[in-house]
PDB file of C-alpha atoms in Angstrom:
ATOM      1  CA  MET A   1     -71.280 -25.480  55.869  1.00 46.00           C
ATOM      2  CA  ALA A   2     -68.797 -24.435  53.159  1.00 48.00           C
ATOM      3  CA  VAL A   3     -71.481 -22.324  51.469  1.00 48.00           C
ATOM      4  CA  LEU A   4     -72.186 -20.126  54.483  1.00 48.00           C
ATOM      5  CA  PRO A   5     -69.001 -18.046  54.197  1.00 50.00           C
ATOM      6  CA  GLU A   6     -69.813 -17.346  50.520  1.00 48.00           C
ATOM      7  CA  VAL A   7     -73.356 -16.235  51.422  1.00 46.00           C
ATOM      8  CA  ALA A   8     -71.997 -14.058  54.180  1.00 47.00           C
ATOM      9  CA  GLY A   9     -69.428 -12.635  51.841  1.00 48.00           C
ATOM     10  CA  ALA A  10     -72.075 -11.994  49.258  1.00 48.00           C
ATOM     11  CA  THR A  11     -74.199 -10.221  51.836  1.00 50.00           C
ATOM     12  CA  LYS A  12     -71.298  -8.075  52.906  1.00 50.00           C
ATOM     13  CA  GLY A  13     -70.407  -7.399  49.307  1.00 52.00           C
ATOM     14  CA  GLY A  14     -73.994  -6.388  48.548  1.00 56.00           C
ATOM     15  CA  ALA A  15     -74.231  -4.143  51.569  1.00 61.00           C
ATOM     16  CA  GLY A  16     -71.221  -2.131  50.444  1.00 69.00           C
ATOM     17  CA  PRO A  17     -72.708  -0.764  47.145  1.00 76.00           C
ATOM     18  CA  ARG A  18     -76.032  -0.040  48.884  1.00 80.00           C
ATOM     19  CA  ARG A  19     -74.201   1.898  51.595  1.00 82.00           C
ATOM     20  CA  LYS A  20     -72.288   3.818  48.970  1.00 80.00           C
ATOM     21  CA  ALA A  21     -75.468   4.582  47.078  1.00 80.00           C
ATOM     22  CA  ARG A  22     -77.091   5.921  50.241  1.00 83.00           C
ATOM     23  CA  THR A  23     -74.025   8.031  50.972  1.00 85.00           C
ATOM     24  CA  LYS A  24     -74.100   9.488  47.429  1.00 83.00           C
ATOM     25  CA  ARG A  25     -77.807  10.336  47.810  1.00 85.00           C
ATOM     26  CA  ARG A  26     -77.133  12.072  51.130  1.00 86.00           C
ATOM     27  CA  ILE A  27     -74.278  14.048  49.548  1.00 87.00           C
ATOM     28  CA  ARG A  28     -76.526  15.069  46.653  1.00 86.00           C
ATOM     29  CA  LEU A  29     -79.250  16.081  49.085  1.00 85.00           C
ATOM     30  CA  LEU A  30     -76.869  18.128  51.197  1.00 86.00           C
ATOM     31  CA  THR A  31     -75.418  19.739  48.082  1.00 86.00           C
ATOM     32  CA  SER A  32     -78.867  20.628  46.778  1.00 84.00           C
ATOM     33  CA  VAL A  33     -79.861  22.134  50.129  1.00 86.00           C
ATOM     34  CA  ALA A  34     -76.602  24.083  50.279  1.00 85.00           C
ATOM     35  CA  LEU A  35     -77.080  25.441  46.743  1.00 86.00           C
ATOM     36  CA  LEU A  36     -80.700  26.392  47.379  1.00 88.00           C
ATOM     37  CA  ALA A  37     -80.041  27.909  50.786  1.00 89.00           C
ATOM     38  CA  VAL A  38     -78.535  31.134  49.507  1.00 87.00           C
ATOM     39  CA  PRO A  39     -81.235  32.003  46.913  1.00 89.00           C
ATOM     40  CA  VAL A  40     -83.996  30.972  49.347  1.00 91.00           C
ATOM     41  CA  LEU A  41     -82.530  33.231  52.053  1.00 92.00           C
ATOM     42  CA  VAL A  42     -82.172  36.110  49.590  1.00 92.00           C
ATOM     43  CA  TYR A  43     -85.718  35.606  48.320  1.00 91.00           C
ATOM     44  CA  GLY A  44     -87.059  35.418  51.837  1.00 92.00           C
ATOM     45  CA  ALA A  45     -85.134  38.478  52.984  1.00 92.00           C
ATOM     46  CA  PHE A  46     -85.987  40.712  50.036  1.00 92.00           C
ATOM     47  CA  ILE A  47     -89.429  39.372  48.944  1.00 89.00           C
ATOM     48  CA  ILE A  48     -91.223  37.336  51.572  1.00 91.00           C
ATOM     49  CA  TYR A  49     -90.232  39.407  54.622  1.00 94.00           C
ATOM     50  CA  PRO A  50     -91.120  42.789  53.059  1.00 91.00           C
ATOM     51  CA  LEU A  51     -94.504  41.372  51.986  1.00 91.00           C
ATOM     52  CA  ILE A  52     -95.190  40.176  55.521  1.00 94.00           C
ATOM     53  CA  ARG A  53     -94.018  43.515  56.888  1.00 94.00           C
ATOM     54  CA  VAL A  54     -96.336  45.457  54.535  1.00 94.00           C
ATOM     55  CA  VAL A  55     -99.287  43.291  55.568  1.00 94.00           C
ATOM     56  CA  GLY A  56     -98.456  44.000  59.188  1.00 94.00           C
ATOM     57  CA  LEU A  57     -98.192  47.762  58.604  1.00 94.00           C
ATOM     58  CA  SER A  58    -101.535  47.755  56.828  1.00 94.00           C
ATOM     59  CA  MET A  59    -103.177  46.876  60.132  1.00 94.00           C
ATOM     60  CA  TRP A  60    -101.965  50.027  61.866  1.00 94.00           C
ATOM     61  CA  GLU A  61    -102.661  53.736  61.680  1.00 93.00           C
ATOM     62  CA  TRP A  62     -99.235  55.341  61.522  1.00 91.00           C
ATOM     63  CA  ASP A  63     -97.756  58.535  60.100  1.00 89.00           C
ATOM     64  CA  GLY A  64     -94.255  57.057  59.783  1.00 84.00           C
ATOM     65  CA  LEU A  65     -92.800  58.998  62.749  1.00 87.00           C
ATOM     66  CA  GLY A  66     -94.918  58.874  65.885  1.00 87.00           C
ATOM     67  CA  ASP A  67     -96.653  56.059  67.731  1.00 89.00           C
ATOM     68  CA  ALA A  68     -98.806  53.653  65.782  1.00 90.00           C
ATOM     69  CA  THR A  69    -102.454  52.859  66.637  1.00 92.00           C
ATOM     70  CA  TRP A  70    -104.097  49.522  65.917  1.00 94.00           C
ATOM     71  CA  ALA A  71    -106.602  49.891  63.064  1.00 92.00           C
ATOM     72  CA  GLY A  72    -107.373  46.326  62.068  1.00 90.00           C
ATOM     73  CA  PHE A  73    -109.042  46.269  58.658  1.00 93.00           C
ATOM     74  CA  ASP A  74    -110.069  49.923  58.761  1.00 93.00           C
ATOM     75  CA  ASN A  75    -107.395  50.831  56.198  1.00 93.00           C
ATOM     76  CA  TYR A  76    -108.833  48.315  53.742  1.00 94.00           C
ATOM     77  CA  VAL A  77    -112.326  49.616  54.317  1.00 93.00           C
ATOM     78  CA  ALA A  78    -111.006  53.145  53.655  1.00 91.00           C
ATOM     79  CA  ILE A  79    -109.903  52.088  50.187  1.00 91.00           C
ATOM     80  CA  TRP A  80    -113.512  51.338  49.325  1.00 90.00           C
ATOM     81  CA  ASP A  81    -115.027  54.291  51.128  1.00 92.00           C
ATOM     82  CA  ASP A  82    -112.567  56.961  49.914  1.00 92.00           C
ATOM     83  CA  PRO A  83    -113.513  58.106  46.353  1.00 93.00           C
ATOM     84  CA  ARG A  84    -109.909  59.136  45.661  1.00 92.00           C
ATOM     85  CA  LEU A  85    -108.544  55.683  46.455  1.00 93.00           C
ATOM     86  CA  ARG A  86    -111.419  53.905  44.738  1.00 92.00           C
ATOM     87  CA  ASP A  87    -110.967  55.968  41.574  1.00 94.00           C
ATOM     88  CA  ALA A  88    -107.257  55.205  41.572  1.00 94.00           C
ATOM     89  CA  PHE A  89    -107.999  51.501  40.960  1.00 93.00           C
ATOM     90  CA  LEU A  90    -110.576  52.410  38.277  1.00 95.00           C
ATOM     91  CA  HIS A  91    -107.928  54.532  36.502  1.00 95.00           C
ATOM     92  CA  GLY A  92    -105.543  51.546  36.757  1.00 93.00           C
ATOM     93  CA  LEU A  93    -108.074  49.310  35.006  1.00 92.00           C
ATOM     94  CA  VAL A  94    -108.519  51.941  32.287  1.00 95.00           C
ATOM     95  CA  LEU A  95    -104.746  51.967  31.726  1.00 95.00           C
ATOM     96  CA  ILE A  96    -104.876  48.176  31.122  1.00 94.00           C
ATOM     97  CA  PHE A  97    -106.704  48.956  27.879  1.00 95.00           C
ATOM     98  CA  PHE A  98    -103.935  51.309  26.786  1.00 96.00           C
ATOM     99  CA  PHE A  99    -100.991  49.243  28.059  1.00 95.00           C
ATOM    100  CA  ALA A 100    -102.224  45.743  27.176  1.00 93.00           C
ATOM    101  CA  ILE A 101    -105.229  45.511  24.821  1.00 94.00           C
ATOM    102  CA  LEU A 102    -104.472  48.310  22.354  1.00 95.00           C
ATOM    103  CA  PRO A 103    -100.753  47.373  21.896  1.00 95.00           C
ATOM    104  CA  ILE A 104    -101.751  43.780  21.028  1.00 94.00           C
ATOM    105  CA  PHE A 105    -104.118  44.977  18.302  1.00 93.00           C
ATOM    106  CA  ILE A 106    -101.350  47.203  16.939  1.00 94.00           C
ATOM    107  CA  GLY A 107     -98.481  44.765  17.512  1.00 92.00           C
ATOM    108  CA  LEU A 108    -100.029  41.701  15.848  1.00 91.00           C
ATOM    109  CA  PRO A 109    -100.233  43.074  12.285  1.00 88.00           C
ATOM    110  CA  LEU A 110     -97.021  45.050  12.833  1.00 90.00           C
ATOM    111  CA  ALA A 111     -95.115  41.944  13.909  1.00 90.00           C
ATOM    112  CA  SER A 112     -96.538  39.939  11.006  1.00 86.00           C
ATOM    113  CA  MET A 113     -95.376  42.585   8.534  1.00 86.00           C
ATOM    114  CA  LEU A 114     -91.903  42.881  10.097  1.00 86.00           C
ATOM    115  CA  VAL A 115     -91.371  39.102   9.943  1.00 86.00           C
ATOM    116  CA  ARG A 116     -93.016  38.162   6.657  1.00 79.00           C
ATOM    117  CA  SER A 117     -92.322  41.211   4.484  1.00 79.00           C
ATOM    118  CA  LYS A 118     -89.427  41.028   2.031  1.00 74.00           C
ATOM    119  CA  VAL A 119     -88.716  44.793   2.052  1.00 71.00           C
ATOM    120  CA  LYS A 120     -85.153  46.019   2.610  1.00 75.00           C
ATOM    121  CA  GLY A 121     -84.422  47.916   5.796  1.00 73.00           C
ATOM    122  CA  LEU A 122     -86.769  45.947   8.039  1.00 75.00           C
ATOM    123  CA  GLY A 123     -83.996  45.637  10.632  1.00 78.00           C
ATOM    124  CA  PHE A 124     -84.010  49.408  11.055  1.00 82.00           C
ATOM    125  CA  PHE A 125     -87.778  49.505  11.567  1.00 82.00           C
ATOM    126  CA  ARG A 126     -87.512  46.710  14.151  1.00 80.00           C
ATOM    127  CA  ILE A 127     -85.018  48.802  16.100  1.00 83.00           C
ATOM    128  CA  VAL A 128     -87.232  51.866  15.863  1.00 85.00           C
ATOM    129  CA  VAL A 129     -90.299  49.919  17.151  1.00 86.00           C
ATOM    130  CA  PHE A 130     -88.352  48.561  20.137  1.00 86.00           C
ATOM    131  CA  LEU A 131     -86.506  51.814  20.915  1.00 87.00           C
ATOM    132  CA  PRO A 132     -89.000  53.100  23.558  1.00 88.00           C
ATOM    133  CA  GLN A 133     -88.267  50.023  25.661  1.00 87.00           C
ATOM    134  CA  VAL A 134     -84.573  50.920  26.088  1.00 87.00           C
ATOM    135  CA  ILE A 135     -85.155  54.567  27.049  1.00 90.00           C
ATOM    136  CA  ALA A 136     -85.862  55.422  30.688  1.00 90.00           C
ATOM    137  CA  MET A 137     -89.518  56.132  31.330  1.00 92.00           C
ATOM    138  CA  VAL A 138     -88.638  59.406  33.077  1.00 92.00           C
ATOM    139  CA  VAL A 139     -87.016  60.661  29.873  1.00 93.00           C
ATOM    140  CA  LEU A 140     -89.985  59.579  27.797  1.00 93.00           C
ATOM    141  CA  ALA A 141     -92.408  61.221  30.244  1.00 94.00           C
ATOM    142  CA  VAL A 142     -90.570  64.587  30.027  1.00 93.00           C
ATOM    143  CA  ALA A 143     -90.492  64.378  26.240  1.00 94.00           C
ATOM    144  CA  TRP A 144     -94.204  63.604  25.957  1.00 95.00           C
ATOM    145  CA  ARG A 145     -95.021  66.329  28.483  1.00 94.00           C
ATOM    146  CA  ASN A 146     -93.508  68.794  26.038  1.00 93.00           C
ATOM    147  CA  ILE A 147     -95.309  67.149  23.110  1.00 93.00           C
ATOM    148  CA  TYR A 148     -98.658  67.509  24.926  1.00 94.00           C
ATOM    149  CA  ALA A 149     -97.967  71.115  25.957  1.00 91.00           C
ATOM    150  CA  ILE A 150    -100.341  73.918  24.915  1.00 89.00           C
ATOM    151  CA  ASN A 151     -97.733  75.143  22.433  1.00 89.00           C
ATOM    152  CA  GLY A 152     -96.464  71.637  21.628  1.00 88.00           C
ATOM    153  CA  PRO A 153     -96.395  69.931  18.218  1.00 91.00           C
ATOM    154  CA  ILE A 154     -99.754  68.125  18.662  1.00 90.00           C
ATOM    155  CA  ASN A 155    -101.680  71.367  19.309  1.00 87.00           C
ATOM    156  CA  THR A 156     -99.741  73.044  16.523  1.00 87.00           C
ATOM    157  CA  VAL A 157    -100.862  70.391  14.007  1.00 88.00           C
ATOM    158  CA  LEU A 158    -104.416  70.532  15.309  1.00 86.00           C
ATOM    159  CA  GLY A 159    -104.344  74.299  14.820  1.00 85.00           C
ATOM    160  CA  TRP A 160    -103.660  73.787  11.109  1.00 89.00           C
ATOM    161  CA  PHE A 161    -107.065  72.105  10.861  1.00 86.00           C
ATOM    162  CA  GLY A 162    -108.833  74.752  12.851  1.00 83.00           C
ATOM    163  CA  VAL A 163    -108.923  72.868  16.155  1.00 81.00           C
ATOM    164  CA  GLU A 164    -107.904  75.218  18.959  1.00 78.00           C
ATOM    165  CA  MET A 165    -107.042  73.841  22.449  1.00 80.00           C
ATOM    166  CA  ASN A 166    -107.271  76.202  25.376  1.00 82.00           C
ATOM    167  CA  GLU A 167    -105.337  73.862  27.650  1.00 83.00           C
ATOM    168  CA  SER A 168    -102.755  71.127  27.329  1.00 86.00           C
ATOM    169  CA  PHE A 169    -103.881  67.553  27.063  1.00 91.00           C
ATOM    170  CA  LEU A 170    -102.257  66.685  30.425  1.00 93.00           C
ATOM    171  CA  GLY A 171    -104.064  69.655  32.047  1.00 91.00           C
ATOM    172  CA  SER A 172    -107.490  68.582  30.842  1.00 91.00           C
ATOM    173  CA  PHE A 173    -109.848  66.635  33.145  1.00 92.00           C
ATOM    174  CA  THR A 174    -111.193  64.867  30.048  1.00 91.00           C
ATOM    175  CA  TRP A 175    -108.024  64.055  28.128  1.00 92.00           C
ATOM    176  CA  ALA A 176    -105.339  63.701  30.820  1.00 95.00           C
ATOM    177  CA  LEU A 177    -105.887  59.966  31.520  1.00 95.00           C
ATOM    178  CA  PRO A 178    -106.177  58.966  27.828  1.00 95.00           C
ATOM    179  CA  ALA A 179    -103.065  61.062  27.092  1.00 95.00           C
ATOM    180  CA  VAL A 180    -101.087  59.205  29.774  1.00 96.00           C
ATOM    181  CA  GLY A 181    -102.520  55.929  28.510  1.00 96.00           C
ATOM    182  CA  PHE A 182    -101.435  56.679  24.934  1.00 95.00           C
ATOM    183  CA  ILE A 183     -97.849  57.099  26.150  1.00 95.00           C
ATOM    184  CA  GLY A 184     -98.181  53.613  27.670  1.00 94.00           C
ATOM    185  CA  THR A 185     -99.476  52.309  24.355  1.00 95.00           C
ATOM    186  CA  TRP A 186     -96.520  53.805  22.480  1.00 94.00           C
ATOM    187  CA  VAL A 187     -94.046  52.213  24.929  1.00 93.00           C
ATOM    188  CA  SER A 188     -95.770  48.811  25.111  1.00 94.00           C
ATOM    189  CA  VAL A 189     -96.084  48.332  21.366  1.00 94.00           C
ATOM    190  CA  GLY A 190     -92.345  47.733  21.068  1.00 91.00           C
ATOM    191  CA  LEU A 191     -92.285  44.987  23.686  1.00 92.00           C
ATOM    192  CA  VAL A 192     -95.443  43.331  22.347  1.00 94.00           C
ATOM    193  CA  THR A 193     -94.218  43.446  18.758  1.00 92.00           C
ATOM    194  CA  VAL A 194     -90.842  41.812  19.593  1.00 90.00           C
ATOM    195  CA  LEU A 195     -92.519  39.044  21.611  1.00 91.00           C
ATOM    196  CA  LEU A 196     -95.024  38.351  18.831  1.00 92.00           C
ATOM    197  CA  MET A 197     -92.282  38.426  16.215  1.00 91.00           C
ATOM    198  CA  SER A 198     -90.514  35.582  18.040  1.00 88.00           C
ATOM    199  CA  GLY A 199     -93.707  33.490  17.802  1.00 89.00           C
ATOM    200  CA  ILE A 200     -94.455  34.351  14.189  1.00 89.00           C
ATOM    201  CA  ALA A 201     -90.853  33.526  13.140  1.00 87.00           C
ATOM    202  CA  ARG A 202     -91.376  29.929  14.330  1.00 88.00           C
ATOM    203  CA  ILE A 203     -94.313  29.302  12.026  1.00 88.00           C
ATOM    204  CA  ASP A 204     -93.423  26.876   9.215  1.00 87.00           C
ATOM    205  CA  GLU A 205     -93.532  28.595   5.846  1.00 85.00           C
ATOM    206  CA  SER A 206     -95.198  25.552   4.330  1.00 88.00           C
ATOM    207  CA  TYR A 207     -98.458  26.479   6.057  1.00 88.00           C
ATOM    208  CA  TYR A 208     -98.539  29.798   4.226  1.00 86.00           C
ATOM    209  CA  GLU A 209     -97.597  28.135   0.926  1.00 86.00           C
ATOM    210  CA  ALA A 210    -100.425  25.634   1.336  1.00 90.00           C
ATOM    211  CA  ALA A 211    -102.871  28.424   2.148  1.00 87.00           C
ATOM    212  CA  THR A 212    -101.727  30.304  -0.963  1.00 86.00           C
ATOM    213  CA  LEU A 213    -102.399  27.246  -3.122  1.00 88.00           C
ATOM    214  CA  ASP A 214    -105.904  27.037  -1.606  1.00 85.00           C
ATOM    215  CA  GLY A 215    -106.508  30.655  -2.574  1.00 87.00           C
ATOM    216  CA  VAL A 216    -106.426  32.089   0.967  1.00 86.00           C
ATOM    217  CA  GLY A 217    -105.677  35.804   1.052  1.00 85.00           C
ATOM    218  CA  PRO A 218    -103.392  37.728   3.452  1.00 82.00           C
ATOM    219  CA  LEU A 219    -106.198  38.370   5.935  1.00 85.00           C
ATOM    220  CA  GLY A 220    -107.189  34.728   5.963  1.00 88.00           C
ATOM    221  CA  LYS A 221    -103.568  33.637   6.537  1.00 85.00           C
ATOM    222  CA  PHE A 222    -103.314  36.052   9.460  1.00 84.00           C
ATOM    223  CA  TRP A 223    -106.556  34.881  11.020  1.00 87.00           C
ATOM    224  CA  TYR A 224    -106.245  31.085  10.518  1.00 88.00           C
ATOM    225  CA  ILE A 225    -102.451  30.581  10.708  1.00 88.00           C
ATOM    226  CA  THR A 226    -100.642  33.454  12.408  1.00 87.00           C
ATOM    227  CA  LEU A 227    -103.109  34.246  15.186  1.00 87.00           C
ATOM    228  CA  PRO A 228    -103.588  30.639  16.498  1.00 87.00           C
ATOM    229  CA  ALA A 229     -99.814  30.079  16.429  1.00 88.00           C
ATOM    230  CA  VAL A 230     -98.992  32.999  18.733  1.00 90.00           C
ATOM    231  CA  ARG A 231    -101.574  32.446  21.481  1.00 87.00           C
ATOM    232  CA  ALA A 232     -98.837  31.667  24.025  1.00 86.00           C
ATOM    233  CA  GLU A 233     -96.989  34.873  23.148  1.00 89.00           C
ATOM    234  CA  ILE A 234    -100.196  36.857  23.396  1.00 91.00           C
ATOM    235  CA  LEU A 235    -100.708  35.508  26.945  1.00 89.00           C
ATOM    236  CA  VAL A 236     -97.176  36.529  27.859  1.00 89.00           C
ATOM    237  CA  CYS A 237     -97.799  39.977  26.410  1.00 92.00           C
ATOM    238  CA  ILE A 238    -101.032  40.417  28.346  1.00 91.00           C
ATOM    239  CA  THR A 239     -99.384  39.298  31.575  1.00 90.00           C
ATOM    240  CA  LEU A 240     -96.387  41.650  31.271  1.00 91.00           C
ATOM    241  CA  THR A 241     -98.289  44.669  30.037  1.00 93.00           C
ATOM    242  CA  THR A 242    -101.073  44.264  32.654  1.00 92.00           C
ATOM    243  CA  ILE A 243     -98.485  44.298  35.399  1.00 91.00           C
ATOM    244  CA  ASN A 244     -96.920  47.411  33.855  1.00 92.00           C
ATOM    245  CA  ALA A 245    -100.269  49.125  33.664  1.00 93.00           C
ATOM    246  CA  LEU A 246    -101.251  48.477  37.276  1.00 92.00           C
ATOM    247  CA  LYS A 247     -97.853  49.356  38.765  1.00 91.00           C
ATOM    248  CA  THR A 248     -97.326  52.490  36.717  1.00 93.00           C
ATOM    249  CA  PHE A 249     -95.784  55.205  38.873  1.00 94.00           C
ATOM    250  CA  ASP A 250     -92.943  57.073  37.147  1.00 93.00           C
ATOM    251  CA  LEU A 251     -95.020  57.924  34.091  1.00 94.00           C
ATOM    252  CA  VAL A 252     -97.854  59.445  36.147  1.00 95.00           C
ATOM    253  CA  TYR A 253     -95.492  61.144  38.581  1.00 95.00           C
ATOM    254  CA  MET A 254     -93.474  62.853  35.830  1.00 94.00           C
ATOM    255  CA  THR A 255     -96.407  63.887  33.588  1.00 95.00           C
ATOM    256  CA  THR A 256     -99.371  64.799  35.779  1.00 94.00           C
ATOM    257  CA  ALA A 257     -98.579  63.958  39.421  1.00 93.00           C
ATOM    258  CA  GLY A 258    -102.066  62.531  39.609  1.00 93.00           C
ATOM    259  CA  GLY A 259    -103.714  65.677  38.294  1.00 90.00           C
ATOM    260  CA  PRO A 260    -105.515  67.635  37.259  1.00 92.00           C
ATOM    261  CA  GLY A 261    -107.280  67.103  40.509  1.00 91.00           C
ATOM    262  CA  THR A 262    -107.259  63.326  40.922  1.00 92.00           C
ATOM    263  CA  SER A 263    -108.160  62.450  37.341  1.00 94.00           C
ATOM    264  CA  THR A 264    -104.947  60.450  36.700  1.00 95.00           C
ATOM    265  CA  THR A 265    -104.208  58.989  40.116  1.00 95.00           C
ATOM    266  CA  VAL A 266    -103.322  55.290  39.958  1.00 95.00           C
ATOM    267  CA  PRO A 267    -102.729  52.730  42.755  1.00 94.00           C
ATOM    268  CA  ALA A 268     -98.879  52.872  42.650  1.00 94.00           C
ATOM    269  CA  TYR A 269     -98.929  56.676  42.769  1.00 95.00           C
ATOM    270  CA  GLU A 270    -101.399  56.610  45.643  1.00 95.00           C
ATOM    271  CA  VAL A 271     -99.110  54.307  47.596  1.00 94.00           C
ATOM    272  CA  PHE A 272     -96.399  56.973  47.283  1.00 95.00           C
ATOM    273  CA  TYR A 273     -98.752  59.847  47.993  1.00 95.00           C
ATOM    274  CA  GLN A 274    -100.378  58.289  51.096  1.00 94.00           C
ATOM    275  CA  ALA A 275     -97.045  57.214  52.574  1.00 92.00           C
ATOM    276  CA  PHE A 276     -94.867  60.255  51.889  1.00 92.00           C
ATOM    277  CA  ARG A 277     -97.237  63.163  51.320  1.00 91.00           C
ATOM    278  CA  ALA A 278    -100.347  62.432  53.419  1.00 90.00           C
ATOM    279  CA  GLY A 279     -98.564  60.539  56.200  1.00 90.00           C
ATOM    280  CA  ASN A 280    -100.869  57.544  56.071  1.00 93.00           C
ATOM    281  CA  VAL A 281     -98.396  54.635  56.094  1.00 94.00           C
ATOM    282  CA  GLY A 282    -101.114  52.136  57.044  1.00 94.00           C
ATOM    283  CA  THR A 283    -103.353  53.168  54.165  1.00 94.00           C
ATOM    284  CA  ALA A 284    -100.432  53.079  51.727  1.00 95.00           C
ATOM    285  CA  SER A 285     -99.537  49.555  52.900  1.00 95.00           C
ATOM    286  CA  ALA A 286    -103.153  48.403  52.502  1.00 95.00           C
ATOM    287  CA  LEU A 287    -103.136  49.849  48.959  1.00 95.00           C
ATOM    288  CA  ALA A 288     -99.961  47.934  48.200  1.00 94.00           C
ATOM    289  CA  VAL A 289    -101.424  44.694  49.471  1.00 95.00           C
ATOM    290  CA  VAL A 290    -104.676  45.112  47.491  1.00 95.00           C
ATOM    291  CA  LEU A 291    -102.673  46.047  44.369  1.00 93.00           C
ATOM    292  CA  THR A 292    -100.510  42.925  44.739  1.00 92.00           C
ATOM    293  CA  ILE A 293    -103.591  40.707  45.112  1.00 93.00           C
ATOM    294  CA  LEU A 294    -105.287  42.389  42.143  1.00 91.00           C
ATOM    295  CA  ILE A 295    -102.253  41.849  39.875  1.00 90.00           C
ATOM    296  CA  PHE A 296    -101.967  38.252  41.009  1.00 90.00           C
ATOM    297  CA  MET A 297    -105.681  37.524  40.416  1.00 91.00           C
ATOM    298  CA  ILE A 298    -105.746  39.105  36.946  1.00 86.00           C
ATOM    299  CA  ASN A 299    -102.681  37.169  35.823  1.00 83.00           C
ATOM    300  CA  LEU A 300    -104.070  33.965  37.357  1.00 88.00           C
ATOM    301  CA  VAL A 301    -107.246  34.359  35.337  1.00 86.00           C
ATOM    302  CA  VAL A 302    -105.257  35.073  32.158  1.00 82.00           C
ATOM    303  CA  ASN A 303    -103.119  31.959  32.633  1.00 79.00           C
ATOM    304  CA  ILE A 304    -106.112  29.738  33.477  1.00 84.00           C
ATOM    305  CA  LEU A 305    -107.827  30.859  30.284  1.00 78.00           C
ATOM    306  CA  GLY A 306    -104.603  30.180  28.372  1.00 73.00           C
ATOM    307  CA  GLU A 307    -104.382  26.671  29.723  1.00 72.00           C
ATOM    308  CA  ARG A 308    -108.013  25.991  28.708  1.00 70.00           C
ATOM    309  CA  GLU A 309    -107.226  27.205  25.195  1.00 62.00           C
ATOM    310  CA  LYS A 310    -104.358  24.727  24.989  1.00 62.00           C
ATOM    311  CA  LYS A 311    -106.630  21.867  25.912  1.00 62.00           C
TER     312      LYS A 311
END
C-alpha cells in the first residue's frame, strides 16, 4: 500500500511534462498559422482571386462598360477561329527561339570565356554584357527603334556594301518579327550569361587540369566538363527566358504596336488590344487564361525533362 502514492506521484509527474509538450506544440502551431496567415491572405488577394476573376470574365461577352452577356466557352473558341489571335500565339512561340534558345547558344561560350579567361578587364566586359538587364525595356525599345530606322545606323552600314533598304526593319512584313526578336536576344544574353557564369565558377579546376593532361582541347573541355556541369543553370535560363518571351508586351508596344498589320502581335499585346482597344474584355480574359496555361505547361515540360536528366 505504501507504493501506491509513489506510483500515483510518478503518474502525475509524468503527465506534467507531456501536458507541457502538448502546450508547446499548440503554441508552435498557432504561431506558424499566424505567421503564414498574412502572406497567404496577400497571395490569395493579389494572385488567386485575380486569376479566378479572370477565368470568370472569360465566360462573358463584355465591352467593359455595358451589360455582360453569357458566352460560355465561345471566347476560347474564338482564339482558335480568329487568325489574328491564333497568329499571336505563333509569334510568341517564334520569340521563344530569340529569347531563350539563341541566348543560350551565345551565352554558354561567352560565360565560359568570362570565367576561365585570364585577361585583364574581364570585370568591365561582365558589366557590359549584363547592362541591358538593368535598363528599362521602354528605353531599349526606343533606342532600337531608332537603330532600325530607314536612316538608322544598320541601314547606313548596309548601304556601304551596296544593300539598299526601302523601308525600316520594323516596318517590313518580313523582317519586323525577327527584328523584335533580336532585341530580345540582345537583352536575354546578359541574364543567361550571368546565370551560366555562376554555374561554371563552381566547377573544380582539377577537372580541367586532368583533361589537359589527357590531351583534351578547349572544345572537348567545354563539351565534356562545362556543359554537363551547368545543366541546372540552363534549365533555369530556359524557364525564365521562355516566360519573358511569351509575356512580352512593352517591347512590342513601343517598337511596332503589333504591326505592320498583325505581323508582330503577341499574346500579351493582344490581351491589351482586345480589352482596351477592341472592347472585348471576355476575349482578352480568355487570352490571358490560355497564355497562363501555356506558360505553365511549357515550364512543366522543361522541369520534367530536367528531372529525368538528373536521374
